PDB file of C-alpha atoms in Angstrom:
ATOM      1  CA  UNK A   6     167.854  95.379  74.834  1.00 45.00           C
ATOM      2  CA  UNK A   7     164.639  97.453  73.923  1.00 46.00           C
ATOM      3  CA  UNK A   8     162.577  95.590  76.346  1.00 46.00           C
ATOM      4  CA  UNK A   9     164.683  96.035  79.155  1.00 45.00           C
ATOM      5  CA  UNK A  10     165.054  99.580  78.619  1.00 48.00           C
ATOM      6  CA  UNK A  11     161.223 100.026  78.474  1.00 45.00           C
ATOM      7  CA  UNK A  12     160.734  97.791  81.714  1.00 46.00           C
ATOM      8  CA  UNK A  13     163.232  99.710  83.932  1.00 47.00           C
ATOM      9  CA  UNK A  14     161.664 103.166  83.650  1.00 48.00           C
ATOM     10  CA  UNK A  15     158.240 101.646  84.446  1.00 49.00           C
ATOM     11  CA  UNK A  16     159.593  99.840  87.620  1.00 46.00           C
ATOM     12  CA  UNK A  17     161.226 102.890  88.970  1.00 46.00           C
ATOM     13  CA  UNK A  18     158.098 105.218  88.075  1.00 46.00           C
ATOM     14  CA  UNK A  19     156.003 102.604  90.341  1.00 44.00           C
ATOM     15  CA  UNK A  20     158.582 102.670  93.210  1.00 44.00           C
ATOM     16  CA  UNK A  21     158.667 106.422  92.991  1.00 45.00           C
ATOM     17  CA  UNK A  22     154.994 106.755  93.147  1.00 46.00           C
ATOM     18  CA  UNK A  23     154.516 104.201  95.866  1.00 45.00           C
ATOM     19  CA  UNK A  24     156.955 106.166  97.937  1.00 47.00           C
ATOM     20  CA  UNK A  25     155.254 109.382  97.576  1.00 47.00           C
ATOM     21  CA  UNK A  26     151.932 107.761  98.312  1.00 49.00           C
ATOM     22  CA  UNK A  27     153.319 106.493 101.583  1.00 48.00           C
ATOM     23  CA  UNK A  28     154.974 109.711 102.353  1.00 47.00           C
ATOM     24  CA  UNK A  29     151.763 111.702 101.809  1.00 50.00           C
ATOM     25  CA  UNK A  30     149.669 109.415 104.037  1.00 54.00           C
ATOM     26  CA  UNK A  31     151.835 110.141 107.047  1.00 61.00           C
ATOM     27  CA  UNK A  32     150.759 113.595 107.951  1.00 64.00           C
ATOM     28  CA  UNK A  33     151.863 115.028 111.307  1.00 71.00           C
ATOM     29  CA  UNK A  34     149.474 115.250 114.430  1.00 76.00           C
ATOM     30  CA  UNK A  35     147.289 118.415 114.800  1.00 73.00           C
ATOM     31  CA  UNK A  36     148.221 120.456 117.871  1.00 79.00           C
ATOM     32  CA  UNK A  37     145.620 119.921 120.634  1.00 72.00           C
ATOM     33  CA  UNK A  38     144.266 123.364 120.291  1.00 76.00           C
ATOM     34  CA  UNK A  39     143.734 123.116 116.544  1.00 76.00           C
ATOM     35  CA  UNK A  40     142.071 119.692 117.013  1.00 74.00           C
ATOM     36  CA  UNK A  41     139.595 120.925 119.710  1.00 71.00           C
ATOM     37  CA  UNK A  42     138.824 124.054 117.682  1.00 75.00           C
ATOM     38  CA  UNK A  43     138.039 122.156 114.569  1.00 77.00           C
ATOM     39  CA  UNK A  44     136.283 118.843 115.734  1.00 79.00           C
ATOM     40  CA  UNK A  45     137.136 118.182 119.360  1.00 76.00           C
ATOM     41  CA  UNK A  46     134.445 120.456 120.824  1.00 85.00           C
ATOM     42  CA  UNK A  47     131.848 118.418 118.768  1.00 85.00           C
ATOM     43  CA  UNK A  48     132.783 115.133 120.570  1.00 83.00           C
ATOM     44  CA  UNK A  49     132.630 116.903 123.909  1.00 87.00           C
ATOM     45  CA  UNK A  50     129.002 118.151 123.167  1.00 89.00           C
ATOM     46  CA  UNK A  51     128.127 114.603 122.017  1.00 88.00           C
ATOM     47  CA  UNK A  52     129.383 113.276 125.314  1.00 91.00           C
ATOM     48  CA  UNK A  53     127.575 115.877 127.327  1.00 91.00           C
ATOM     49  CA  UNK A  54     124.219 115.039 125.312  1.00 91.00           C
ATOM     50  CA  UNK A  55     124.641 111.337 125.811  1.00 91.00           C
ATOM     51  CA  UNK A  56     125.147 111.555 129.664  1.00 90.00           C
ATOM     52  CA  UNK A  57     122.084 113.946 129.863  1.00 90.00           C
ATOM     53  CA  UNK A  58     120.042 111.543 127.711  1.00 87.00           C
ATOM     54  CA  UNK A  59     121.109 108.347 129.503  1.00 88.00           C
ATOM     55  CA  UNK A  60     120.969 109.484 133.281  1.00 87.00           C
ATOM     56  CA  UNK A  61     117.098 109.331 133.584  1.00 85.00           C
ATOM     57  CA  UNK A  62     117.283 105.932 132.128  1.00 87.00           C
ATOM     58  CA  UNK A  63     119.873 104.623 134.435  1.00 87.00           C
ATOM     59  CA  UNK A  64     118.103 106.147 137.268  1.00 86.00           C
ATOM     60  CA  UNK A  65     114.845 104.531 136.491  1.00 86.00           C
ATOM     61  CA  UNK A  66     116.370 101.046 136.170  1.00 88.00           C
ATOM     62  CA  UNK A  67     118.398 101.647 139.430  1.00 86.00           C
ATOM     63  CA  UNK A  68     114.995 102.646 140.932  1.00 84.00           C
ATOM     64  CA  UNK A  69     113.467  99.428 139.823  1.00 85.00           C
ATOM     65  CA  UNK A  70     116.205  97.349 141.228  1.00 85.00           C
ATOM     66  CA  UNK A  71     115.856  98.973 144.675  1.00 81.00           C
ATOM     67  CA  UNK A  72     113.635  97.059 147.151  1.00 76.00           C
ATOM     68  CA  UNK A  73     112.995 100.002 149.180  1.00 70.00           C
ATOM     69  CA  UNK A  74     110.056 101.203 147.066  1.00 63.00           C
ATOM     70  CA  UNK A  75     110.881 105.006 147.058  1.00 66.00           C
ATOM     71  CA  UNK A  76     112.803 107.122 144.520  1.00 64.00           C
ATOM     72  CA  UNK A  77     114.526 109.125 147.324  1.00 62.00           C
ATOM     73  CA  UNK A  78     116.637 105.901 148.325  1.00 55.00           C
ATOM     74  CA  UNK A  79     117.704 105.513 144.626  1.00 51.00           C
ATOM     75  CA  UNK A  80     120.015 108.375 144.675  1.00 59.00           C
ATOM     76  CA  UNK A  81     123.032 106.149 144.902  1.00 71.00           C
ATOM     77  CA  UNK A  82     122.669 104.375 141.729  1.00 75.00           C
ATOM     78  CA  UNK A  83     122.727 100.535 141.859  1.00 77.00           C
ATOM     79  CA  UNK A  84     123.541 100.628 145.616  1.00 76.00           C
ATOM     80  CA  UNK A  85     121.011  97.867 146.232  1.00 77.00           C
ATOM     81  CA  UNK A  86     120.109  95.386 143.615  1.00 82.00           C
ATOM     82  CA  UNK A  87     117.171  93.130 143.910  1.00 83.00           C
ATOM     83  CA  UNK A  88     114.684  91.554 141.499  1.00 85.00           C
ATOM     84  CA  UNK A  89     111.808  91.695 143.970  1.00 84.00           C
ATOM     85  CA  UNK A  90     110.091  94.547 142.072  1.00 85.00           C
ATOM     86  CA  UNK A  91     109.909  92.461 138.871  1.00 88.00           C
ATOM     87  CA  UNK A  92     108.536  89.468 140.677  1.00 86.00           C
ATOM     88  CA  UNK A  93     105.847  91.599 142.508  1.00 85.00           C
ATOM     89  CA  UNK A  94     104.911  93.002 139.232  1.00 85.00           C
ATOM     90  CA  UNK A  95     103.645  89.742 137.684  1.00 85.00           C
ATOM     91  CA  UNK A  96     102.529  88.354 140.964  1.00 80.00           C
ATOM     92  CA  UNK A  97      99.929  90.878 142.006  1.00 77.00           C
ATOM     93  CA  UNK A  98      96.319  90.106 141.640  1.00 77.00           C
ATOM     94  CA  UNK A  99      95.139  93.652 142.259  1.00 80.00           C
ATOM     95  CA  UNK A 100      97.513  94.974 139.316  1.00 84.00           C
ATOM     96  CA  UNK A 101      97.454  92.565 136.297  1.00 89.00           C
ATOM     97  CA  UNK A 102     100.573  93.948 134.528  1.00 90.00           C
ATOM     98  CA  UNK A 103     100.529  91.092 132.015  1.00 90.00           C
ATOM     99  CA  UNK A 104      97.165  91.890 131.030  1.00 91.00           C
ATOM    100  CA  UNK A 105      97.915  95.690 130.731  1.00 92.00           C
ATOM    101  CA  UNK A 106     101.065  94.866 128.602  1.00 92.00           C
ATOM    102  CA  UNK A 107      99.038  92.559 126.238  1.00 93.00           C
ATOM    103  CA  UNK A 108      96.181  95.033 126.018  1.00 93.00           C
ATOM    104  CA  UNK A 109      98.744  98.126 125.040  1.00 93.00           C
ATOM    105  CA  UNK A 110     100.576  95.609 122.494  1.00 92.00           C
ATOM    106  CA  UNK A 111      97.123  94.860 120.804  1.00 94.00           C
ATOM    107  CA  UNK A 112      95.665  98.422 120.816  1.00 94.00           C
ATOM    108  CA  UNK A 113      98.885  99.988 119.747  1.00 92.00           C
ATOM    109  CA  UNK A 114      99.608  97.532 116.919  1.00 92.00           C
ATOM    110  CA  UNK A 115      95.949  97.695 115.696  1.00 94.00           C
ATOM    111  CA  UNK A 116      95.842 101.319 115.835  1.00 93.00           C
ATOM    112  CA  UNK A 117      99.355 101.731 114.038  1.00 92.00           C
ATOM    113  CA  UNK A 118      98.156  99.285 111.203  1.00 93.00           C
ATOM    114  CA  UNK A 119      94.794 100.996 110.526  1.00 94.00           C
ATOM    115  CA  UNK A 120      96.453 104.496 110.791  1.00 92.00           C
ATOM    116  CA  UNK A 121      98.944 103.761 108.252  1.00 93.00           C
ATOM    117  CA  UNK A 122      96.309 102.153 105.818  1.00 92.00           C
ATOM    118  CA  UNK A 123      93.589 104.904 106.184  1.00 91.00           C
ATOM    119  CA  UNK A 124      96.462 107.665 106.076  1.00 90.00           C
ATOM    120  CA  UNK A 125      97.990 106.138 103.021  1.00 91.00           C
ATOM    121  CA  UNK A 126      94.619 105.851 101.190  1.00 91.00           C
ATOM    122  CA  UNK A 127      93.772 109.449 101.870  1.00 89.00           C
ATOM    123  CA  UNK A 128      97.355 110.508 101.084  1.00 89.00           C
ATOM    124  CA  UNK A 129      97.317 108.741  97.810  1.00 90.00           C
ATOM    125  CA  UNK A 130      93.655 110.435  96.928  1.00 88.00           C
ATOM    126  CA  UNK A 131      94.839 113.879  97.810  1.00 89.00           C
ATOM    127  CA  UNK A 132      98.197 113.250  95.772  1.00 87.00           C
ATOM    128  CA  UNK A 133      97.092 111.748  92.720  1.00 86.00           C
ATOM    129  CA  UNK A 134      93.379 112.729  92.136  1.00 85.00           C
ATOM    130  CA  UNK A 135      91.824 116.020  91.574  1.00 84.00           C
ATOM    131  CA  UNK A 136      88.473 116.654  92.931  1.00 84.00           C
ATOM    132  CA  UNK A 137      86.148 119.708  94.172  1.00 85.00           C
ATOM    133  CA  UNK A 138      87.308 120.600  97.539  1.00 84.00           C
ATOM    134  CA  UNK A 139      90.488 118.892  97.606  1.00 84.00           C
ATOM    135  CA  UNK A 140      92.633 121.954  98.657  1.00 85.00           C
ATOM    136  CA  UNK A 141      90.166 122.877 101.260  1.00 88.00           C
ATOM    137  CA  UNK A 142      90.072 119.440 102.760  1.00 85.00           C
ATOM    138  CA  UNK A 143      93.765 119.402 103.201  1.00 83.00           C
ATOM    139  CA  UNK A 144      93.780 122.796 104.787  1.00 83.00           C
ATOM    140  CA  UNK A 145      90.738 121.680 107.096  1.00 84.00           C
ATOM    141  CA  UNK A 146      92.870 118.339 108.086  1.00 81.00           C
ATOM    142  CA  UNK A 147      95.629 120.585 109.072  1.00 78.00           C
ATOM    143  CA  UNK A 148      93.624 123.069 110.934  1.00 82.00           C
ATOM    144  CA  UNK A 149      91.647 120.576 112.849  1.00 79.00           C
ATOM    145  CA  UNK A 150      94.916 119.063 114.105  1.00 77.00           C
ATOM    146  CA  UNK A 151      95.840 122.011 115.843  1.00 78.00           C
ATOM    147  CA  UNK A 152      93.374 121.199 118.613  1.00 78.00           C
ATOM    148  CA  UNK A 153      94.318 118.247 120.777  1.00 75.00           C
ATOM    149  CA  UNK A 154      91.839 115.389 121.416  1.00 72.00           C
ATOM    150  CA  UNK A 155      91.972 116.267 124.979  1.00 76.00           C
ATOM    151  CA  UNK A 156      89.739 119.413 124.459  1.00 81.00           C
ATOM    152  CA  UNK A 157      86.908 117.082 123.199  1.00 82.00           C
ATOM    153  CA  UNK A 158      87.292 114.573 126.147  1.00 86.00           C
ATOM    154  CA  UNK A 159      83.853 115.176 127.448  1.00 88.00           C
ATOM    155  CA  UNK A 160      82.244 115.088 124.033  1.00 89.00           C
ATOM    156  CA  UNK A 161      83.982 111.846 123.379  1.00 89.00           C
ATOM    157  CA  UNK A 162      82.995 110.340 126.757  1.00 90.00           C
ATOM    158  CA  UNK A 163      79.313 111.438 125.948  1.00 91.00           C
ATOM    159  CA  UNK A 164      79.409 109.990 122.451  1.00 91.00           C
ATOM    160  CA  UNK A 165      80.809 106.681 123.794  1.00 91.00           C
ATOM    161  CA  UNK A 166      77.988 106.405 126.347  1.00 91.00           C
ATOM    162  CA  UNK A 167      75.435 107.034 123.739  1.00 92.00           C
ATOM    163  CA  UNK A 168      77.075 104.351 121.587  1.00 92.00           C
ATOM    164  CA  UNK A 169      77.181 101.987 124.416  1.00 89.00           C
ATOM    165  CA  UNK A 170      73.336 102.104 124.445  1.00 89.00           C
ATOM    166  CA  UNK A 171      73.044 101.194 120.844  1.00 90.00           C
ATOM    167  CA  UNK A 172      76.108  99.197 120.148  1.00 89.00           C
ATOM    168  CA  UNK A 173      77.713  98.052 123.358  1.00 88.00           C
ATOM    169  CA  UNK A 174      80.600  96.257 121.583  1.00 88.00           C
ATOM    170  CA  UNK A 175      82.145  99.436 120.503  1.00 89.00           C
ATOM    171  CA  UNK A 176      81.075 101.874 123.266  1.00 88.00           C
ATOM    172  CA  UNK A 177      82.224 102.664 126.483  1.00 90.00           C
ATOM    173  CA  UNK A 178      84.650 100.243 128.321  1.00 90.00           C
ATOM    174  CA  UNK A 179      85.778  98.670 125.133  1.00 92.00           C
ATOM    175  CA  UNK A 180      88.989  98.519 123.444  1.00 92.00           C
ATOM    176  CA  UNK A 181      87.487  98.625 120.064  1.00 93.00           C
ATOM    177  CA  UNK A 182      85.995 101.941 120.949  1.00 92.00           C
ATOM    178  CA  UNK A 183      89.313 103.296 122.183  1.00 92.00           C
ATOM    179  CA  UNK A 184      90.851 102.120 118.925  1.00 93.00           C
ATOM    180  CA  UNK A 185      88.450 103.808 116.950  1.00 91.00           C
ATOM    181  CA  UNK A 186      88.767 107.015 118.848  1.00 90.00           C
ATOM    182  CA  UNK A 187      92.425 106.942 118.394  1.00 90.00           C
ATOM    183  CA  UNK A 188      92.029 106.496 114.571  1.00 88.00           C
ATOM    184  CA  UNK A 189      89.870 109.356 114.415  1.00 82.00           C
ATOM    185  CA  UNK A 190      92.382 111.664 115.942  1.00 78.00           C
ATOM    186  CA  UNK A 191      95.350 110.411 114.075  1.00 77.00           C
ATOM    187  CA  UNK A 192      94.156 110.737 110.348  1.00 78.00           C
ATOM    188  CA  UNK A 193      94.745 114.379 110.006  1.00 75.00           C
ATOM    189  CA  UNK A 194      98.620 115.002 110.831  1.00 77.00           C
ATOM    190  CA  UNK A 195      99.535 111.625 109.405  1.00 83.00           C
ATOM    191  CA  UNK A 196      97.845 112.154 106.081  1.00 85.00           C
ATOM    192  CA  UNK A 197      99.558 115.608 105.568  1.00 82.00           C
ATOM    193  CA  UNK A 198     102.681 113.904 106.324  1.00 82.00           C
ATOM    194  CA  UNK A 199     102.098 111.015 103.805  1.00 88.00           C
ATOM    195  CA  UNK A 200     100.769 113.566 101.282  1.00 87.00           C
ATOM    196  CA  UNK A 201     104.192 115.219 101.089  1.00 84.00           C
ATOM    197  CA  UNK A 202     106.041 111.891 100.655  1.00 85.00           C
ATOM    198  CA  UNK A 203     103.689 110.702  97.936  1.00 88.00           C
ATOM    199  CA  UNK A 204     104.325 113.744  96.048  1.00 87.00           C
ATOM    200  CA  UNK A 205     107.960 112.440  95.635  1.00 85.00           C
ATOM    201  CA  UNK A 206     106.952 109.680  93.847  1.00 86.00           C
ATOM    202  CA  UNK A 207     107.049 110.392  90.024  1.00 86.00           C
ATOM    203  CA  UNK A 208     103.333 110.362  88.369  1.00 85.00           C
ATOM    204  CA  UNK A 209     104.869 108.724  85.432  1.00 87.00           C
ATOM    205  CA  UNK A 210     105.017 105.458  87.212  1.00 87.00           C
ATOM    206  CA  UNK A 211     101.080 105.586  87.678  1.00 85.00           C
ATOM    207  CA  UNK A 212     100.616 106.724  84.148  1.00 86.00           C
ATOM    208  CA  UNK A 213     102.730 103.799  82.857  1.00 88.00           C
ATOM    209  CA  UNK A 214     100.629 101.346  85.110  1.00 87.00           C
ATOM    210  CA  UNK A 215      97.636 102.759  83.597  1.00 87.00           C
ATOM    211  CA  UNK A 216      98.846 102.075  80.022  1.00 88.00           C
ATOM    212  CA  UNK A 217      99.121  98.323  81.154  1.00 84.00           C
ATOM    213  CA  UNK A 218      95.504  98.380  82.284  1.00 85.00           C
ATOM    214  CA  UNK A 219      96.079  98.642  86.012  1.00 84.00           C
ATOM    215  CA  UNK A 220      93.675 100.629  88.108  1.00 84.00           C
ATOM    216  CA  UNK A 221      94.061 102.802  91.077  1.00 82.00           C
ATOM    217  CA  UNK A 222      93.711 100.012  93.537  1.00 86.00           C
ATOM    218  CA  UNK A 223      96.208  97.940  91.816  1.00 88.00           C
ATOM    219  CA  UNK A 224      98.716 100.798  91.544  1.00 88.00           C
ATOM    220  CA  UNK A 225      98.360 101.646  95.059  1.00 88.00           C
ATOM    221  CA  UNK A 226      98.698  98.019  96.860  1.00 89.00           C
ATOM    222  CA  UNK A 227     101.362  96.666  94.475  1.00 87.00           C
ATOM    223  CA  UNK A 228     103.338  99.696  93.409  1.00 88.00           C
ATOM    224  CA  UNK A 229     103.226 102.805  95.321  1.00 88.00           C
ATOM    225  CA  UNK A 230     103.054 101.024  99.079  1.00 88.00           C
ATOM    226  CA  UNK A 231     106.429  99.677  98.192  1.00 86.00           C
ATOM    227  CA  UNK A 232     107.894 103.033  97.061  1.00 87.00           C
ATOM    228  CA  UNK A 233     106.582 104.713 100.216  1.00 88.00           C
ATOM    229  CA  UNK A 234     107.885 102.078 102.633  1.00 85.00           C
ATOM    230  CA  UNK A 235     109.933 104.755 104.719  1.00 85.00           C
ATOM    231  CA  UNK A 236     107.153 107.050 105.608  1.00 87.00           C
ATOM    232  CA  UNK A 237     104.802 103.980 106.425  1.00 90.00           C
ATOM    233  CA  UNK A 238     107.329 102.765 108.873  1.00 87.00           C
ATOM    234  CA  UNK A 239     107.588 106.215 110.567  1.00 87.00           C
ATOM    235  CA  UNK A 240     104.023 106.747 110.739  1.00 90.00           C
ATOM    236  CA  UNK A 241     103.509 103.305 112.312  1.00 90.00           C
ATOM    237  CA  UNK A 242     106.073 103.732 114.703  1.00 89.00           C
ATOM    238  CA  UNK A 243     104.754 107.198 115.924  1.00 87.00           C
ATOM    239  CA  UNK A 244     101.358 105.821 116.199  1.00 90.00           C
ATOM    240  CA  UNK A 245     102.313 102.879 118.140  1.00 91.00           C
ATOM    241  CA  UNK A 246     104.385 105.098 120.569  1.00 89.00           C
ATOM    242  CA  UNK A 247     101.802 107.636 120.899  1.00 88.00           C
ATOM    243  CA  UNK A 248      98.927 105.377 121.617  1.00 90.00           C
ATOM    244  CA  UNK A 249     101.033 103.331 124.105  1.00 89.00           C
ATOM    245  CA  UNK A 250     101.853 106.229 126.403  1.00 87.00           C
ATOM    246  CA  UNK A 251      98.468 108.046 125.926  1.00 89.00           C
ATOM    247  CA  UNK A 252      96.871 108.317 129.415  1.00 90.00           C
ATOM    248  CA  UNK A 253      93.785 110.632 129.373  1.00 89.00           C
ATOM    249  CA  UNK A 254      91.582 109.080 126.785  1.00 90.00           C
ATOM    250  CA  UNK A 255      92.590 105.710 127.857  1.00 91.00           C
ATOM    251  CA  UNK A 256      91.649 106.509 131.570  1.00 90.00           C
ATOM    252  CA  UNK A 257      88.311 107.871 130.527  1.00 90.00           C
ATOM    253  CA  UNK A 258      87.181 105.117 128.211  1.00 92.00           C
ATOM    254  CA  UNK A 259      88.475 102.057 129.684  1.00 91.00           C
ATOM    255  CA  UNK A 260      87.059 101.219 133.334  1.00 89.00           C
ATOM    256  CA  UNK A 261      87.631  97.544 134.302  1.00 89.00           C
ATOM    257  CA  UNK A 262      91.292  97.027 135.299  1.00 87.00           C
ATOM    258  CA  UNK A 263      91.541  93.959 132.993  1.00 89.00           C
ATOM    259  CA  UNK A 264      90.829  96.292 129.861  1.00 90.00           C
ATOM    260  CA  UNK A 265      93.132  99.064 130.871  1.00 91.00           C
ATOM    261  CA  UNK A 266      96.636  99.761 129.158  1.00 92.00           C
ATOM    262  CA  UNK A 267      99.923 100.271 130.767  1.00 91.00           C
ATOM    263  CA  UNK A 268     100.004 103.934 130.835  1.00 90.00           C
ATOM    264  CA  UNK A 269      96.510 103.705 133.033  1.00 91.00           C
ATOM    265  CA  UNK A 270      97.682 100.596 135.163  1.00 89.00           C
ATOM    266  CA  UNK A 271     101.113 101.793 136.087  1.00 89.00           C
ATOM    267  CA  UNK A 272      99.655 105.074 137.516  1.00 88.00           C
ATOM    268  CA  UNK A 273      97.691 102.943 140.152  1.00 84.00           C
ATOM    269  CA  UNK A 274     101.134 101.865 141.822  1.00 82.00           C
ATOM    270  CA  UNK A 275     101.802 105.503 142.890  1.00 81.00           C
ATOM    271  CA  UNK A 276      98.062 106.831 143.085  1.00 79.00           C
ATOM    272  CA  UNK A 277      97.337 105.223 146.231  1.00 69.00           C
ATOM    273  CA  UNK A 278      97.757 107.467 149.274  1.00 59.00           C
ATOM    274  CA  UNK A 279      99.246 104.833 151.506  1.00 59.00           C
ATOM    275  CA  UNK A 280     100.657 102.140 149.319  1.00 61.00           C
ATOM    276  CA  UNK A 281     102.901 104.016 146.831  1.00 67.00           C
ATOM    277  CA  UNK A 282     105.618 101.749 145.411  1.00 77.00           C
ATOM    278  CA  UNK A 283     107.971 103.676 143.100  1.00 83.00           C
ATOM    279  CA  UNK A 284     110.206 100.581 142.666  1.00 84.00           C
ATOM    280  CA  UNK A 285     107.547  98.546 141.294  1.00 87.00           C
ATOM    281  CA  UNK A 286     106.367 101.460 138.788  1.00 88.00           C
ATOM    282  CA  UNK A 287     109.894 102.030 137.682  1.00 87.00           C
ATOM    283  CA  UNK A 288     110.185  98.120 137.066  1.00 88.00           C
ATOM    284  CA  UNK A 289     106.995  98.453 134.897  1.00 90.00           C
ATOM    285  CA  UNK A 290     108.291 101.608 132.982  1.00 89.00           C
ATOM    286  CA  UNK A 291     111.489  99.626 132.265  1.00 90.00           C
ATOM    287  CA  UNK A 292     109.699  96.574 130.761  1.00 91.00           C
ATOM    288  CA  UNK A 293     107.100  98.705 128.991  1.00 90.00           C
ATOM    289  CA  UNK A 294     109.891 100.524 127.244  1.00 89.00           C
ATOM    290  CA  UNK A 295     111.286  97.458 125.603  1.00 88.00           C
ATOM    291  CA  UNK A 296     109.005  97.108 122.799  1.00 86.00           C
ATOM    292  CA  UNK A 297     109.111 100.721 121.664  1.00 86.00           C
ATOM    293  CA  UNK A 298     112.718 100.675 121.773  1.00 86.00           C
ATOM    294  CA  UNK A 299     112.963  97.377 119.713  1.00 86.00           C
ATOM    295  CA  UNK A 300     110.548  98.798 117.177  1.00 85.00           C
ATOM    296  CA  UNK A 301     112.683 102.111 117.046  1.00 84.00           C
ATOM    297  CA  UNK A 302     115.851 100.088 116.416  1.00 84.00           C
ATOM    298  CA  UNK A 303     114.267  97.829 113.881  1.00 82.00           C
ATOM    299  CA  UNK A 304     112.855 100.853 111.778  1.00 80.00           C
ATOM    300  CA  UNK A 305     115.648 103.212 112.368  1.00 77.00           C
ATOM    301  CA  UNK A 306     116.810 103.362 108.854  1.00 74.00           C
ATOM    302  CA  UNK A 307     113.561 104.507 107.759  1.00 72.00           C
ATOM    303  CA  UNK A 308     113.013 107.148 110.140  1.00 72.00           C
ATOM    304  CA  UNK A 309     115.295 109.952 108.632  1.00 65.00           C
ATOM    305  CA  UNK A 310     114.228 109.337 105.079  1.00 61.00           C
ATOM    306  CA  UNK A 311     110.583 109.055 105.954  1.00 56.00           C
ATOM    307  CA  UNK A 312     110.607 112.478 107.792  1.00 55.00           C
ATOM    308  CA  UNK A 313     112.871 114.321 105.416  1.00 55.00           C
ATOM    309  CA  UNK A 314     111.777 113.114 101.996  1.00 55.00           C
ATOM    310  CA  UNK A 315     108.158 114.536 102.210  1.00 49.00           C
ATOM    311  CA  UNK A 316     109.623 118.103 102.412  1.00 45.00           C
ATOM    312  CA  UNK A 317     111.230 118.066  98.916  1.00 46.00           C
ATOM    313  CA  UNK A 318     108.002 119.157  97.248  1.00 44.00           C
TER     314      UNK A 318
END
């Protein structure tokens, strides 16, 4: 008898609680004015921003499918669809697009790799070691980056010409020389960006490793690099995109068409006075954007953390 009396109140309580939960879940709909005032306007702004960002991409893609060869005839999006521009892109002996694409890929990846490595080494030194001139060197790196490389274009050209007389393999009209120029101009800002991120890693990790007998090299390559992977991905991505789209230095240093990059090579499609072909240019731009977009999507989860974590300290 006592058991049944104990069970009945429990069951009724569960039913009552369940009914109350279901009743609370069914909230009445908000009026449209209240919805728009609270959250609806944000959706509208998002839609406008999306359309504003996607329209240039759709326009270029539509121009690449237009066999007319001009941008003026591409006002009606996808009015004419043809793959002739893509076929001409790879079939021209005068404009070796495939060689330009491979040159851009090689130069971009090598520059990104060594930019990450050299920048991480410098940032680790500034973050973990104390030496004379440390603060002055950090300030100097930041001040030097205020002046773009374009201001030193003439000086860089003269230096590369002089180097060509002594070491032709790394001088003018060499991809290795262009990579060295890119590396020299990318260390400042990247080092400072990585320095802020390295400061967020507790120094107690280094101290514990030193107690176990690890040196700076082992701590850096086996411990620190794994903890700072987000900033490494961000710097590598930004370096690759920057070198892939750079035009001025690449056009000055690389002379032979077979050694040039996409940014320099694509300009030839629209630089000729009597043979401008915007359709082929747009097709080349569409294909050139595939790799940066793929890298951006692959490294997207690191971008936000890598850019914001360094501002904590």
